Amino acid sequence: MKENSKSKVLVDLLSKIEKREAVVGIIGLGYVGLPLAIHFGEKGFSVIGFDVDAHKIDMLIRGESYIKHIRMEKINEKIKEGSFEGTVDFMRLREADCILICVPTPLTEMMEPDLSYLMETTKSISKNLRIGQIIVLESTTYPGTTEEMLMPGLETDSLKIGQDYFLAFSPEREDPGNSKYDASNIPKVVGGVTDACLEVASALYSCITQVVPVSSTRAAELTKLLENTFRSVNIALVNELKVLANKMGIDIFEVINAAATKPFGYTPFYPGPGLGGHCIPIDPFYLSWKAREYDFATRFIQLAGEINVSIPYYVIERTIEALNQHEKSLNGSKVLVLGVAYKKDIDDERESPGYTIMNMLLEKGAIVSYNDPWIPVLKQTRKFNFRKKSIPITQEVLQEMDAVIIVTDHSAYDYAEIVKHSDLIIDTRNATNKIDGADVKVYSA
Ligand SMILES: NC(=O)c1ccc[n+]([C@@H]2O[C@H](COP(=O)([O-])OP(=O)(O)OC[C@H]3O[C@@H](n4cnc5c(N)ncnc54)[C@H](O)[C@@H]3O)[C@@H](O)[C@H]2O)c1
């Protein structure tokens, strides 16, 4: 959509953004929304954070973080200054000039996009939409969501998109727990519904980082899905090769590290216990679902999904094999699972393969306990309710286990002690690679 000339509304909003007078409203203060709120605060904007979870808002107001790797000092300063607020009152969306949507986009039980959170948010914005606002969707979703779902939900007779208010899509690229990258050094891809929408969104994000404009919201939506599908497919490839390499008696990690010395045309990906987290196991299915509308089968996505889903089962097979070598059966064996977070050094266990592994161990009659320094208690999930607490790893605990499975390679673990005091270790992460004595006790899986 093209506009004839810059509206006064556009000029005023651009000027407010440039002078940091625009109020930024962030909807959904989770792993994505909270750090984003902090970054806009640091760049001099007044920020209002919105969430339906009153408990999170209460914690924020008390200056407490509910996400372990996010430090609260900066946000506390802003709260004291009065330039950061958290609220469950969505009527206050009217106060925000720039509204960024960071709500969950999970899958339903049938592995189809669950846009219920986004629909709820669209209603809240629509009730409070006013002249001079920009709305940007950041949640990961299929190409077309911004214009086919969000835009019709916002439409009114009195306000014209691209002139009175603006709409864009800009995918989040957060990498929780990776201190090398944050919102200030991760470029932001931006696509607008109109040229003016793109201009405002670009002006806003260029206050925090480098902006990569693309020609449409769909292109921006697909960019995010390409990035995550690329990871899913490559992880599936190394996961499949790991199974083969184990059969051949070859160390797949040695092979990957050797291949990674090639200075061009190769990017290393590492195998593990299966996919976890809110993105890689989920996002590609948003694309394959949308592709069906075009009578198109996304075969790579399907195959990668099948392989990655099979890997926790492989870990169980390897555990059974390893116990068998020790003349034990899994049924009745004491098994300690180390790590349930989906990756190291974070407190996020969403979609973690650790849960699937624990569930299968229990189904097969193992006596299962777990340790995770980041996850003291296992919460109820869509599929599982284990009611377990993390137990301390002591010499005695390790000695009494028939098997220890390393699911997440947290930095806090003392792998030398784990190897020293355990009888049998199933290592899904190559965490014990350089430890003395590991060669006789460790099975890679
Ligand atoms: N976590 C990541 O590393 C990551 C990275 C890139 C993209 N994403 C995408 O970003 C989006 C958000 O993910 P997240 O990990 O931050 O999720 P999250 O579950 O950590 O946070 C979402 C927040 O939204 C709140 N919420 C739910 N419904 C709401 C509503 N109607 N109004 C206001 N708040 C509401 C929840 O209470 C929660 O605090 C998803 O689309 C995800 O795919 C996540």
CSV table of N, CA and C in Angstrom, one decimal, residues 115 118-119 122 137 141-155 167 193 217-218 221 289-290 293-294:
chain,number,residue,atom,x,y,z
A,115,LEU,N,-3.4,-19.2,17.9
A,115,LEU,CA,-3.3,-17.8,17.9
A,115,LEU,C,-4.2,-17.1,18.9
A,118,LEU,N,-2.8,-14.1,20.6
A,118,LEU,CA,-2.7,-13.0,19.7
A,118,LEU,C,-4.1,-12.4,19.5
A,119,MET,N,-5.1,-13.2,19.4
A,119,MET,CA,-6.5,-12.7,19.2
A,119,MET,C,-7.0,-11.9,20.4
A,122,THR,N,-5.2,-8.6,20.2
A,122,THR,CA,-5.8,-7.8,19.1
A,122,THR,C,-7.0,-7.1,19.7
A,137,LEU,N,3.9,-6.4,15.6
A,137,LEU,CA,3.9,-7.8,16.1
A,137,LEU,C,5.3,-8.3,16.1
A,141,THR,N,5.3,-16.2,13.9
A,141,THR,CA,4.0,-16.7,13.3
A,141,THR,C,4.2,-16.9,11.8
A,142,TYR,N,3.1,-17.5,11.2
A,142,TYR,CA,3.2,-17.8,9.7
A,142,TYR,C,3.0,-16.5,8.9
A,143,PRO,N,3.6,-16.6,7.6
A,143,PRO,CA,3.4,-15.4,6.8
A,143,PRO,C,1.9,-15.1,6.5
A,144,GLY,N,1.6,-13.9,6.8
A,144,GLY,CA,0.2,-13.4,6.5
A,144,GLY,C,-0.5,-13.1,7.8
A,145,THR,N,0.0,-13.5,9.0
A,145,THR,CA,-0.7,-13.2,10.2
A,145,THR,C,-1.0,-11.7,10.4
A,146,THR,N,0.0,-10.9,10.2
A,146,THR,CA,-0.2,-9.4,10.5
A,146,THR,C,-1.3,-8.9,9.7
A,147,GLU,N,-1.3,-9.2,8.4
A,147,GLU,CA,-2.3,-8.6,7.5
A,147,GLU,C,-3.6,-9.3,7.4
A,148,GLU,N,-3.6,-10.7,7.7
A,148,GLU,CA,-4.8,-11.4,7.6
A,148,GLU,C,-5.6,-11.5,8.9
A,149,MET,N,-4.9,-11.4,10.0
A,149,MET,CA,-5.5,-11.5,11.3
A,149,MET,C,-5.5,-10.3,12.1
A,150,LEU,N,-4.3,-9.7,12.3
A,150,LEU,CA,-4.2,-8.5,13.2
A,150,LEU,C,-4.9,-7.3,12.5
A,151,MET,N,-4.6,-7.1,11.3
A,151,MET,CA,-5.1,-5.9,10.6
A,151,MET,C,-6.6,-5.8,10.6
A,152,PRO,N,-7.3,-6.9,10.2
A,152,PRO,CA,-8.8,-6.8,10.2
A,152,PRO,C,-9.3,-6.6,11.6
A,153,GLY,N,-8.6,-7.2,12.6
A,153,GLY,CA,-9.1,-7.0,14.0
A,153,GLY,C,-8.9,-5.6,14.5
A,154,LEU,N,-8.1,-4.8,13.8
A,154,LEU,CA,-7.9,-3.4,14.3
A,154,LEU,C,-8.7,-2.4,13.5
A,155,GLU,N,-9.2,-2.9,12.4
A,155,GLU,CA,-9.8,-1.9,11.4
A,155,GLU,C,-11.0,-1.2,12.1
A,167,LEU,N,1.1,-0.2,11.3
A,167,LEU,CA,1.2,-1.6,11.6
A,167,LEU,C,2.4,-2.2,10.9
A,193,VAL,N,3.0,-2.7,6.8
A,193,VAL,CA,1.9,-2.9,5.9
A,193,VAL,C,1.9,-1.8,4.8
A,217,THR,N,5.3,-7.3,5.4
A,217,THR,CA,5.2,-8.0,6.7
A,217,THR,C,5.4,-9.5,6.5
A,218,ARG,N,4.9,-10.0,5.3
A,218,ARG,CA,5.0,-11.4,5.0
A,218,ARG,C,6.5,-11.8,4.9
A,221,GLU,N,7.8,-12.0,8.3
A,221,GLU,CA,7.3,-13.2,9.0
A,221,GLU,C,8.1,-14.5,8.5
A,289,TRP,N,1.9,-25.6,8.3
A,289,TRP,CA,0.5,-25.4,8.4
A,289,TRP,C,0.0,-24.5,7.3
A,290,LYS,N,0.6,-23.3,7.2
A,290,LYS,CA,0.2,-22.3,6.2
A,290,LYS,C,0.4,-22.8,4.8
A,293,GLU,N,-2.4,-24.4,2.7
A,293,GLU,CA,-3.3,-23.5,2.0
A,293,GLU,C,-2.9,-23.4,0.5
A,294,TYR,N,-1.6,-23.6,0.2
A,294,TYR,CA,-1.1,-23.5,-1.1
A,294,TYR,C,-0.9,-24.9,-1.8
